Short mmCIF file of C-alpha atoms in Angstrom, two decimals:
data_model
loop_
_atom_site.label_atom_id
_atom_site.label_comp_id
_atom_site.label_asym_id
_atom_site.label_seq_id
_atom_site.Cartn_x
_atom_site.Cartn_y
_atom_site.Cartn_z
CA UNK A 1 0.00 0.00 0.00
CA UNK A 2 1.21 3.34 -0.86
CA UNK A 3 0.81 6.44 1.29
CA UNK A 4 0.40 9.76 -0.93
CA UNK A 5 0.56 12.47 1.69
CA UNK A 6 2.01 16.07 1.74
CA UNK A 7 5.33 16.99 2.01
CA UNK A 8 4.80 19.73 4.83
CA UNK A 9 2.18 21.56 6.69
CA UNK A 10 1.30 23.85 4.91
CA UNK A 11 -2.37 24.48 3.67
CA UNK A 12 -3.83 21.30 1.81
CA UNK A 13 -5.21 21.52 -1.89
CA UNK A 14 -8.22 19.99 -2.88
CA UNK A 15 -6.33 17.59 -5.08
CA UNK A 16 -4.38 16.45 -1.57
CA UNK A 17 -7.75 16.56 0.25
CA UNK A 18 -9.01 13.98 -2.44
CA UNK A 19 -6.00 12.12 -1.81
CA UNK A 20 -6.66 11.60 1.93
CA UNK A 21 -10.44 10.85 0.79
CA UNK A 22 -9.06 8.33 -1.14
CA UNK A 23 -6.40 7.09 1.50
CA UNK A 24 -9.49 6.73 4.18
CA UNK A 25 -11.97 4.52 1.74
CA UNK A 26 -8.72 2.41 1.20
CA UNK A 27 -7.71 1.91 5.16
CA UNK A 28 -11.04 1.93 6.41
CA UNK A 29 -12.04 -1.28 4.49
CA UNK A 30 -8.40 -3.11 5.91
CA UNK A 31 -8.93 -1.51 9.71
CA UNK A 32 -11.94 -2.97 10.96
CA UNK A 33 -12.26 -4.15 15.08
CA UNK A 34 -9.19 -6.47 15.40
CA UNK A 35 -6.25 -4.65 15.41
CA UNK A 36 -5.81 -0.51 15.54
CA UNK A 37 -2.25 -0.49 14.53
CA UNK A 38 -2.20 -3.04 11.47
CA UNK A 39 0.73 -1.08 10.21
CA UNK A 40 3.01 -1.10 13.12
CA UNK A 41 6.05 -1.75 10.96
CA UNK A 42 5.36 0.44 8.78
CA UNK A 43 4.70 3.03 11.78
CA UNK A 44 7.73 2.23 13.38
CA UNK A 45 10.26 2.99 11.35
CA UNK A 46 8.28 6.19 10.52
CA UNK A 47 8.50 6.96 14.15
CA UNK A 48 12.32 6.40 14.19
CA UNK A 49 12.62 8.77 11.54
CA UNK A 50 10.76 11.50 13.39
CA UNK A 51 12.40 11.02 16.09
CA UNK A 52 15.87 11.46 14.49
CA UNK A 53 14.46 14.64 12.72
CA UNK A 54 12.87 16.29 15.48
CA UNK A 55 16.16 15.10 17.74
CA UNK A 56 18.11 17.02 15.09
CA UNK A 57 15.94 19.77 14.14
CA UNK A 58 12.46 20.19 15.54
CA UNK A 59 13.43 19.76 19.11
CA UNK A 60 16.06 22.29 19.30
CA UNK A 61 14.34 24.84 17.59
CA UNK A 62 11.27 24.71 19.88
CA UNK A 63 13.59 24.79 23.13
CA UNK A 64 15.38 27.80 21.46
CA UNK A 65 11.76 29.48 21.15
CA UNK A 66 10.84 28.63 24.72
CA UNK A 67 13.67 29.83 25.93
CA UNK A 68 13.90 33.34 23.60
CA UNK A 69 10.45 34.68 23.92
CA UNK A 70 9.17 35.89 26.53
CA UNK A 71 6.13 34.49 28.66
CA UNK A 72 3.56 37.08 27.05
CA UNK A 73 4.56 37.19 23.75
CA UNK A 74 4.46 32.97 23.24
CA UNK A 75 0.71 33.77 24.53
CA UNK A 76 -0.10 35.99 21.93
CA UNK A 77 1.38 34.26 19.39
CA UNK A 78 -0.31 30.92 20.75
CA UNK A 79 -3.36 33.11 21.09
CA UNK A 80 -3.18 34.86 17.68
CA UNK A 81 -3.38 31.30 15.84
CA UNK A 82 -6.10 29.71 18.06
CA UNK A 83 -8.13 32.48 16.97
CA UNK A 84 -8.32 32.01 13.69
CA UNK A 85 -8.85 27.84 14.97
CA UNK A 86 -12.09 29.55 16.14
CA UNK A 87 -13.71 29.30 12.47
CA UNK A 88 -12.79 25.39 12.17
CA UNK A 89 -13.66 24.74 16.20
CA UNK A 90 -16.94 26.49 15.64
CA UNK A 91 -18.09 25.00 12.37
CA UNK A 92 -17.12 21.37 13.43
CA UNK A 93 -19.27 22.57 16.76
CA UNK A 94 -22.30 22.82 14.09
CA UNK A 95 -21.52 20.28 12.32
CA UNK A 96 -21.86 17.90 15.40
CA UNK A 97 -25.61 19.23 16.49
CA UNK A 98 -23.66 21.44 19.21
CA UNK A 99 -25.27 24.83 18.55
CA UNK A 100 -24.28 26.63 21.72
CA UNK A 101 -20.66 25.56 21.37
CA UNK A 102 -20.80 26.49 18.00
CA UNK A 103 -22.26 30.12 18.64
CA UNK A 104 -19.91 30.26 21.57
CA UNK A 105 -16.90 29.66 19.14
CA UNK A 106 -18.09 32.72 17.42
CA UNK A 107 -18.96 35.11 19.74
CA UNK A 108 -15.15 33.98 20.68
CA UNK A 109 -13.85 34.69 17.22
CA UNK A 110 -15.88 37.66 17.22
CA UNK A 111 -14.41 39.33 21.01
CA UNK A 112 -11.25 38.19 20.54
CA UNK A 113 -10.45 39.55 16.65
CA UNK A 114 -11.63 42.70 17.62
CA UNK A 115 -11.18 43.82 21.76
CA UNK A 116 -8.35 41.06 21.71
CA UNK A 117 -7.12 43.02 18.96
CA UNK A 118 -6.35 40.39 16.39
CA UNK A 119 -6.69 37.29 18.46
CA UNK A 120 -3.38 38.44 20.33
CA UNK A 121 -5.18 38.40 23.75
CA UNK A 122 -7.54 36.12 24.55
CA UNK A 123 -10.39 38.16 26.04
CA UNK A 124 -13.21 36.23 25.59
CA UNK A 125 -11.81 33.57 27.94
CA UNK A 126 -12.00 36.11 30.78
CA UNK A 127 -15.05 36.74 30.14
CA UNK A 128 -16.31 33.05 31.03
CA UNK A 129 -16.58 32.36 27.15
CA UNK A 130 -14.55 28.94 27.24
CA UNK A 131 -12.39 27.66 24.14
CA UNK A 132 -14.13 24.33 22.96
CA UNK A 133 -12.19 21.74 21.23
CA UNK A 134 -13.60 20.43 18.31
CA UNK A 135 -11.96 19.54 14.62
CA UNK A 136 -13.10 17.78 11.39
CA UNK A 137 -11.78 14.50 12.19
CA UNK A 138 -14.04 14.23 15.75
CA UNK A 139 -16.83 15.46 13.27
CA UNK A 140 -16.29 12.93 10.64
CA UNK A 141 -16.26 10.42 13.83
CA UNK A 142 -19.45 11.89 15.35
CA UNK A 143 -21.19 10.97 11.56
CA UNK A 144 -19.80 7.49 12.32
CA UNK A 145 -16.46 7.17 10.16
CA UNK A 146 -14.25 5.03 12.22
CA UNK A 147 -10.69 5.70 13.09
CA UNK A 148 -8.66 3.78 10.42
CA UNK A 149 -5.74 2.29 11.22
CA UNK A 150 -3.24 4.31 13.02
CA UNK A 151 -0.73 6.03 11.49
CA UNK A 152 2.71 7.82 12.57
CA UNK A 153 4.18 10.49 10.30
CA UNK A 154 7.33 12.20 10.74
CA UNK A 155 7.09 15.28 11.46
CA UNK A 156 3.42 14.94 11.66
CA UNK A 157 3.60 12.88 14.74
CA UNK A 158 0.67 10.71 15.70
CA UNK A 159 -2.78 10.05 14.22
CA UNK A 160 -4.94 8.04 12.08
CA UNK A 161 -6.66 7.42 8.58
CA UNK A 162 -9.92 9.73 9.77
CA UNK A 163 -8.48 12.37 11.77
CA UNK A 164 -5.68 12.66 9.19
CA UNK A 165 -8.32 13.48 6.57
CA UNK A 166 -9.96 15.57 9.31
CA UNK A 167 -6.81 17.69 9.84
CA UNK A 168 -6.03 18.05 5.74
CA UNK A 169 -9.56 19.49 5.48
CA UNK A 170 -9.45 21.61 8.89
CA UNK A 171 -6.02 22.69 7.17
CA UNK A 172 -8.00 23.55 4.40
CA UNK A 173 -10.59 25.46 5.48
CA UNK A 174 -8.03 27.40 7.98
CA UNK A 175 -8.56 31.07 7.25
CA UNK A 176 -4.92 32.48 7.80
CA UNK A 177 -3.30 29.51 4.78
CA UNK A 178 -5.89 30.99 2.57
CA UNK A 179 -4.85 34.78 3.12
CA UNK A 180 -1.11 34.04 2.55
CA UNK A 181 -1.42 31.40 -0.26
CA UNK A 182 0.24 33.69 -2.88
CA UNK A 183 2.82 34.71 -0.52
CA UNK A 184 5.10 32.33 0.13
CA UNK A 185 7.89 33.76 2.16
CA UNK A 186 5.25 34.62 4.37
CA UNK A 187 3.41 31.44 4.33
CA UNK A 188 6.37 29.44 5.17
CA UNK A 189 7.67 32.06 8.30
CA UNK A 190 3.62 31.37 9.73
CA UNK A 191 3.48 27.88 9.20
CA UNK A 192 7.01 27.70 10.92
CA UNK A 193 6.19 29.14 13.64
CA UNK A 194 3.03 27.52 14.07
CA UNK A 195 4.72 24.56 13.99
CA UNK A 196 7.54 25.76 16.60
CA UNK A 197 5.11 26.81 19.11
CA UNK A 198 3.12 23.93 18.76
CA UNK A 199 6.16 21.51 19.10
CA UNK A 200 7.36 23.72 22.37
CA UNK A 201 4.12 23.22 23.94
CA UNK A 202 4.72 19.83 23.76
CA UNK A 203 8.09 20.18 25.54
CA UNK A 204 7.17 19.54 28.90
CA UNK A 205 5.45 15.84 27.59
CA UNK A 206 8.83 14.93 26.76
CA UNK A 207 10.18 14.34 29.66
CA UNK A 208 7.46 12.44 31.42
CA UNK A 209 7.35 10.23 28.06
CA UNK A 210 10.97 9.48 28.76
CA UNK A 211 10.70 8.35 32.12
CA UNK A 212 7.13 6.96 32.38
CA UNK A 213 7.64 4.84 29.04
CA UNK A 214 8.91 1.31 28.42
CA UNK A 215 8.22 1.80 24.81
CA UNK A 216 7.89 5.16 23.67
CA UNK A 217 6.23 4.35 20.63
CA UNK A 218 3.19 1.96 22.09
CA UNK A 219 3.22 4.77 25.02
CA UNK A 220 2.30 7.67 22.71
CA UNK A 221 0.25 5.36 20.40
CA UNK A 222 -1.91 4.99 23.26
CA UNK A 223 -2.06 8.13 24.78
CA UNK A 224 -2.91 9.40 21.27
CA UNK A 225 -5.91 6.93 20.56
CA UNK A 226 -7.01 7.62 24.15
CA UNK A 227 -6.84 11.28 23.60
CA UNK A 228 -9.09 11.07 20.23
CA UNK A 229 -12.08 9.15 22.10
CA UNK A 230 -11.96 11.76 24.91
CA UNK A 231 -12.19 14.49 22.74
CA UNK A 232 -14.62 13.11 20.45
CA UNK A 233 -16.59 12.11 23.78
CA UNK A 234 -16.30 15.65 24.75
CA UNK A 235 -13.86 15.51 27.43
CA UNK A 236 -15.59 12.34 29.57
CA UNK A 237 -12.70 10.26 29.98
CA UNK A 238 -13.44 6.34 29.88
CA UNK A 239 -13.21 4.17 33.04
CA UNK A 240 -10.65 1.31 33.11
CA UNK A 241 -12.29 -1.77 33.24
CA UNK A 242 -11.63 -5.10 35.16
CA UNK A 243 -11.67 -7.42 32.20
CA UNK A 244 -11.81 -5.83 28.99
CA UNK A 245 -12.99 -8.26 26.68
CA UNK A 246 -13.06 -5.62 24.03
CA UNK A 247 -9.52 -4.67 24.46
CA UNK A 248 -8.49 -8.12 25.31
CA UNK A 249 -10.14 -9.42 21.63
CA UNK A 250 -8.06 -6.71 20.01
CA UNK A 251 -5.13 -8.63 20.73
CA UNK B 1 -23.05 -18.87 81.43
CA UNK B 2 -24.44 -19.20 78.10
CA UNK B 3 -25.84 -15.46 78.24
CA UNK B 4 -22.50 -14.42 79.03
CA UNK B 5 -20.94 -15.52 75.90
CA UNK B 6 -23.71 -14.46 73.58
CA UNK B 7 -22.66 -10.93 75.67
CA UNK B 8 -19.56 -11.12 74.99
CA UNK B 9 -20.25 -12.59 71.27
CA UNK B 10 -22.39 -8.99 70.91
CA UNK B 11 -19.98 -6.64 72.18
CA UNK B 12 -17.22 -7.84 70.25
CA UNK B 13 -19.81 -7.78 67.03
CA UNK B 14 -20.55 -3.99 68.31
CA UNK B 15 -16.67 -3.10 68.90
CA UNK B 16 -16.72 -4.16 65.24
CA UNK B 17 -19.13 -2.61 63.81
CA UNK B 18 -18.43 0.65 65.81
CA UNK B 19 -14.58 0.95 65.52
CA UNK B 20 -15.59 0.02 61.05
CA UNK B 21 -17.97 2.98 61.28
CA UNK B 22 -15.81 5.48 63.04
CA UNK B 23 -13.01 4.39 60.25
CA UNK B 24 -15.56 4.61 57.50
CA UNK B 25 -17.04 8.10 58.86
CA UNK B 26 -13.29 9.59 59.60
CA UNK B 27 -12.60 8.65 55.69
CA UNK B 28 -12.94 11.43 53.72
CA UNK B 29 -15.36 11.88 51.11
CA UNK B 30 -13.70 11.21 47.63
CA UNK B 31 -13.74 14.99 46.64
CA UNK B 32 -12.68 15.54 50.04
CA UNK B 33 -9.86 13.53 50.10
CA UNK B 34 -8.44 14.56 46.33
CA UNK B 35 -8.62 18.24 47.59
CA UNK B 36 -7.23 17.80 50.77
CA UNK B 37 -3.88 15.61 49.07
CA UNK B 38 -3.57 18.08 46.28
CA UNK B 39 -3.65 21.23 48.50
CA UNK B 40 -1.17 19.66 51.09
CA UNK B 41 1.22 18.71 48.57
CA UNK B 42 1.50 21.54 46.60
CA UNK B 43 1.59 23.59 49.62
CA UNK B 44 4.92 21.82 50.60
CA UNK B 45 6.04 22.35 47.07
CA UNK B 46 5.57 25.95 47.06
CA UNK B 47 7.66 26.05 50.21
CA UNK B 48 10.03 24.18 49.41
CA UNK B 49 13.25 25.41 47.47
CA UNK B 50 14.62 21.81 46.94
CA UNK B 51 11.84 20.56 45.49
CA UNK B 52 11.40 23.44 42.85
CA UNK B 53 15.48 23.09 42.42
CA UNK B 54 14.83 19.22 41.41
CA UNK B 55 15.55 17.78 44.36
CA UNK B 56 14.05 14.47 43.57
CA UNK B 57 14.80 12.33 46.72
CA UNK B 58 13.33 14.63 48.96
CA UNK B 59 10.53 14.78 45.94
CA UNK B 60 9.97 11.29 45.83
CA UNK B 61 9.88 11.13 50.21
CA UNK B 62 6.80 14.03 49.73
CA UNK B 63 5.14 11.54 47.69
CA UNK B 64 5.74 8.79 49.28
CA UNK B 65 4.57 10.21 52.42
CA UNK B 66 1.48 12.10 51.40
CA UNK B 67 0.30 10.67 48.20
CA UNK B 68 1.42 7.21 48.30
CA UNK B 69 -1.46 6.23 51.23
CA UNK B 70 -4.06 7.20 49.20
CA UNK B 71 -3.24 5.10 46.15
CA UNK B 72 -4.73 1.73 45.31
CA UNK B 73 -2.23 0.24 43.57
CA UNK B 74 -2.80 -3.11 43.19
CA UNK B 75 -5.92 -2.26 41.63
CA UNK B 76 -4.02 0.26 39.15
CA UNK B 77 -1.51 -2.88 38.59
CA UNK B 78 -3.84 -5.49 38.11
CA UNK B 79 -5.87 -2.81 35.50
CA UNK B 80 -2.51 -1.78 33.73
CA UNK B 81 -1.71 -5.93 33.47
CA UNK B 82 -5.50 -6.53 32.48
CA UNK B 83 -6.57 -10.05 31.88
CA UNK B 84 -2.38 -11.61 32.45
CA UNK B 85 -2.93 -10.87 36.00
CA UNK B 86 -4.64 -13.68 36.34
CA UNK B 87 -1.90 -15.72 34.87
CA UNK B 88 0.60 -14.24 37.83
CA UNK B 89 1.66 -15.97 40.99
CA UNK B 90 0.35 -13.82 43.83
CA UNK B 91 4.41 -13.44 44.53
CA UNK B 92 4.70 -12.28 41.21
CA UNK B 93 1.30 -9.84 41.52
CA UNK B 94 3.70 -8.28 44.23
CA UNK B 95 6.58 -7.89 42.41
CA UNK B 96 4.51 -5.57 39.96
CA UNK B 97 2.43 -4.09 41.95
CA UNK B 98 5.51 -2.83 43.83
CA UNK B 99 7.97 -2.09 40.75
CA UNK B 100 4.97 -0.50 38.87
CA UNK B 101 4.43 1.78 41.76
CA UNK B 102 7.86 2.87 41.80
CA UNK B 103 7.68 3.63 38.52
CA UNK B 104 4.44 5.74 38.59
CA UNK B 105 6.15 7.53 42.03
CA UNK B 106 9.21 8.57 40.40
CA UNK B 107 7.35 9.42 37.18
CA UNK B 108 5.08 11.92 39.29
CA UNK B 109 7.32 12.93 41.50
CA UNK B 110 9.36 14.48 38.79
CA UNK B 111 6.43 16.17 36.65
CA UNK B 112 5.78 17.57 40.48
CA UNK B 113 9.12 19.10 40.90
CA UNK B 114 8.50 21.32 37.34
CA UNK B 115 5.09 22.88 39.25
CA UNK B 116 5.59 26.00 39.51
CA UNK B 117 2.68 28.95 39.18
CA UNK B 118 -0.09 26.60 38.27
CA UNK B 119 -3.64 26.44 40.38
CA UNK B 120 -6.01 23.46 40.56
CA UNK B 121 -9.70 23.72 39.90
CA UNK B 122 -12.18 21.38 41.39
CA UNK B 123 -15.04 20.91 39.58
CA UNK B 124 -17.93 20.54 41.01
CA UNK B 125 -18.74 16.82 42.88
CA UNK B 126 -21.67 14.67 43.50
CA UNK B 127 -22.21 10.97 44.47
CA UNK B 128 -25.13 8.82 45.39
CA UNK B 129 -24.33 7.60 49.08
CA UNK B 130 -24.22 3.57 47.99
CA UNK B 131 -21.75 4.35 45.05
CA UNK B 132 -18.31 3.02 45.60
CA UNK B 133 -16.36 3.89 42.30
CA UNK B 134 -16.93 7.38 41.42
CA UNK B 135 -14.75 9.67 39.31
CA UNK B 136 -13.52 13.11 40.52
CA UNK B 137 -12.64 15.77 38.24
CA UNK B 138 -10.36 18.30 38.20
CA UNK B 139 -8.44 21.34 36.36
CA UNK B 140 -5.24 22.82 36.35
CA UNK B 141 -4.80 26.18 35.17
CA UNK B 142 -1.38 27.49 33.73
CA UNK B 143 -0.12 30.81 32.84
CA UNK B 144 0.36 30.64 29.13
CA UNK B 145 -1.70 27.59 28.43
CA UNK B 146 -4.50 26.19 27.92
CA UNK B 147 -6.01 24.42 30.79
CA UNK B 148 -5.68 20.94 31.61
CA UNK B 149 -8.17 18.10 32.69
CA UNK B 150 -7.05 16.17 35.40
CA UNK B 151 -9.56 13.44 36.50
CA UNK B 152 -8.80 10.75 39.36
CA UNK B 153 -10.94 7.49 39.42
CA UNK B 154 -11.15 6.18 43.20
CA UNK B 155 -13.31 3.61 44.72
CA UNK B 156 -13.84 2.58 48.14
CA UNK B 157 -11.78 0.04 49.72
CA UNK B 158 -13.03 -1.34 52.91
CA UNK B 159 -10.32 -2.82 54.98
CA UNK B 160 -10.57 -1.43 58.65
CA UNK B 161 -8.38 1.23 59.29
CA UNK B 162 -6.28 1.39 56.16
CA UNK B 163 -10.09 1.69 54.44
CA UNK B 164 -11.33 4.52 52.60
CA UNK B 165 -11.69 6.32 49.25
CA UNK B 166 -8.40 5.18 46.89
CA UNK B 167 -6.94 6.36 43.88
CA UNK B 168 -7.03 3.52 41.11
CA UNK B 169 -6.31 6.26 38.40
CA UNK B 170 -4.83 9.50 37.45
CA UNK B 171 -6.56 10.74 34.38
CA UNK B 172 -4.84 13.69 32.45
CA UNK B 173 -6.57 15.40 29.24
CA UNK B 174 -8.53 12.36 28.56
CA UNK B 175 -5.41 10.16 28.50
CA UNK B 176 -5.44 7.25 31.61
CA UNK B 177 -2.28 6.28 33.11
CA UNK B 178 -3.34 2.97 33.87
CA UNK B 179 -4.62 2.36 30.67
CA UNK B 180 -1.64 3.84 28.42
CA UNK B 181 0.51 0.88 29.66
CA UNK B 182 -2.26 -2.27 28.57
CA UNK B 183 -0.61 -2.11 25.22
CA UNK B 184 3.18 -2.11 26.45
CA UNK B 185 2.41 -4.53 29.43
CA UNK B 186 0.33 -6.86 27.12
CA UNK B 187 3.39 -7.01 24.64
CA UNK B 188 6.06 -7.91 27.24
CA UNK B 189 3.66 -10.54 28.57
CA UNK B 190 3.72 -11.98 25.16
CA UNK B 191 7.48 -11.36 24.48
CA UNK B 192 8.61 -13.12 27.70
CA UNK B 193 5.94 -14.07 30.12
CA UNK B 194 5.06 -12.60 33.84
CA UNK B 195 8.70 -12.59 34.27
CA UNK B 196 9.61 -10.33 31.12
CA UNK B 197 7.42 -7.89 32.40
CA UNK B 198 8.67 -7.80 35.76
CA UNK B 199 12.43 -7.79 34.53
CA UNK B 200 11.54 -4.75 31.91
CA UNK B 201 9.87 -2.95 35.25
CA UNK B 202 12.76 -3.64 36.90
CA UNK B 203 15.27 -2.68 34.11
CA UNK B 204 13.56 1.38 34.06
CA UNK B 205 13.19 1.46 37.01
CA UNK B 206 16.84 1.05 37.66
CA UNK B 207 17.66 3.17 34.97
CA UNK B 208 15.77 5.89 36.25
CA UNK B 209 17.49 5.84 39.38
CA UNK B 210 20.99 5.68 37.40
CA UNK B 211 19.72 8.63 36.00
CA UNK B 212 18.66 10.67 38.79
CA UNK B 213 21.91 9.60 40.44
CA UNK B 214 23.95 11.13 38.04
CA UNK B 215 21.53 14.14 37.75
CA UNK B 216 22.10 14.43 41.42
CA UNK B 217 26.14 14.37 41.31
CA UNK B 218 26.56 17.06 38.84
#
């Protein structure tokens, strides 16, 4: 099987978006029940590979960026992109039957673009106005599409056939790609940096992975997968069971 | 004669039942007893300069002494094993339960040690009085990021005067800590038996403290 999938982050095309369309009919059929990681091998080596790049490059970027900027500014620059997130969090709020979360998303995007003056501050947060979580891939899994088979990327880090199509298309739709698309020097600093702050906030996991894991790669695997159903259960987190015969029949 | 030892047969019952109340109405309420750890500990963090400098014996002896009590965790071993516990000797069910709770203290203890400004949120609590495995759910807030969920599982363990609420589980942004090592556990289980699991437990855990030794010497 072979995996056609983009070269960076930066925004998807349609023609991409197909491809993951395409990529999800194809894994869905081969995932089924029995096993979430039918590509382990495959995953594997992919996750050696990240982890040699972001060892060499991703890493010590982000630690230079935690440890350069100051405290505020990393929160408006956090800020500044989870603003515009606002317009895919929102939608994907509609799109899963929650109206209130969905016209709290916007009355967000709405405070904070404006009195937060550009999404730099995040206003609407102190005003009780909480930030919801929501993306295309837990929409696509609300409307039933099952996860796929898990998948690691390098670079991309964890995820699987359905949210991977979920994040192309929230890519997509994301409204700062499409003001920069014909600007590349531009589009390339933002989707650096977007990727630098995202990869420092992740810092701090790094060390607990390091000492809490036997196997760093069935550790995050997990965490990852777990993550997903929480989210897509809103936040509920699931109850470890006794004798899981659904886990257990995985095997 | 006979009226004396049915007496005495009562009384003892009563002692019983008495000195199980008292223990069961001096345990804390589940909320209760998550707030009251929390708050203690991180009080003592706040305070204390070799903690925040990454001090991590005196870390791990904070722990130990004020978190470790109100863990269950042979329950969180037996759940991280899943259904291979039942294939382990009880001497080997010790062996786990004790090398996985190093693990998870020294694990903790050093995510404690980087707390520095951040403030936990209780959310708001309620149980029906006959439940005995309830979930309790908290929040940390951060300067500079987003909040995080932080959710304990606990039931009730009744075993006179160690009985009370327990922590089985430590639930952070959706992700359980018992459940995260199935997969891994299940795997050595199947790559070398009981014994391969223990020995890989064993293994980290000694590396960690290599680690922390060295840490400590420079």
């Amino acid at each position: 099987m072979k995996l056609n999938l983009p070269p960076s982050c930066c925004p998807a095309r349609s023609a991409l978006a197909l491809a993951w369309c395409a990529a999800l009919s194809v894994f869905s059929a081969s995932a089924r029940a029995e096993n979430t990681d039918p590509l382990e091998g495959f995953n594997r080596s992919m996750f050696a590979v990240h982890e040699g790049i972001d060892h060499a490059v991703m890493k010590p970027l982000a630690q230079g960026y935690d440890a350069a900027v100051p405290l505020p500014a990393k929160m408006s620059v956090g800020n500044f992109y989870s603003n515009l997130w606002e317009v895919s969090r929102s939608g994907n709020a509609f799109l899963q039957g929650k109206g209130s979360n969905g016209l709290t998303g916007l009355g967000r995007l709405l405070i904070n673009s404006t009195v937060g003056i550009f999404g730099l501050f995040d206003v609407a947060s102190e005003l009780g106005l909480e930030e919801g979580n929501e993306d295309f891939g837990q929409t696509l899994a609300v409307w039933g599409v099952p996860d796929g088979p898990y998948l690691f990327l390098p670079v991309l880090g964890p995820n699987n056939a359905r949210d991977l199509v979920g994040w192309g298309v929230d890519q997509y739709t994301y409204p700062l790609w499409q003001q920069v698309e014909d600007k590349p020097v531009l589009r390339n600093s933002l989707g650096v940096l977007s990727f630098v702050k995202t990869r420092a906030n992740l810092l701090p996991v790094d060390t607990v992975i390091d000492e809490a894991a036997l196997d760093r790669y069935a550790y995050i695997r997990s965490a990852y997968q777990q993550r997903r159903a929480a989210l897509i259960n809103d936040g509920v987190p699931p109850r470890p069971v006794e004798d899981d015969d659904d886990y257990n029949n995985n095997r | 004669m006979k009226r004396f030892f049915v007496l005495t047969f009562l009384m003892f019952m009563a002692t019983g039942l008495v000195s199980n109340g008292v223990a069961l109405a001096q345990a804390l309420t589940p909320d209760a007893l998550v707030k009251s750890v929390t708050d203690d500990v991180l009080k003592t963090v706040r305070q204390d300069k070799d903690i925040q400098n990454g001090n991590s014996q005196k870390t791990i002896a904070l722990v130990q002494a004020k978190v470790l009590p109100s863990f269950n965790f042979n329950r969180m071993t037996s759940l991280a094993v899943g259904r291979d516990w039942n294939k382990a000797t009880p001497q080997q069910k010790e062996q786990l339960t004790n090398l996985f709770r190093d693990l998870l203290v020294r694990t903790y203890s050093n995510a404690l040690s980087s707390y520095r400004d951040q403030t936990v949120r209780y959310k708001p609590f309620t149980m029906q009085p006959e439940e005995t495995d309830v979930l309790v759910r908290t929040e940390v807030l951060q300067p500079g990021g987003r909040p995080i969920q932080l959710d304990y599982s606990l039931n009730l363990v009744d075993k006179g005067k160690d009985g009370g609420w327990k922590v089985y589980d430590v639930v952070v942004g959706g992700v359980s800590l018992v459940t995260n090592y199935r997969d891994t556990f299940a795997q050595e289980v199947r790559n070398g038996g009981i014994d391969g699991l223990i020995q890989s437990l064993a293994d980290k855990n000694r590396a960690l403290e290599k680690k922390a030794q060295d840490a400590q010497k420079r």
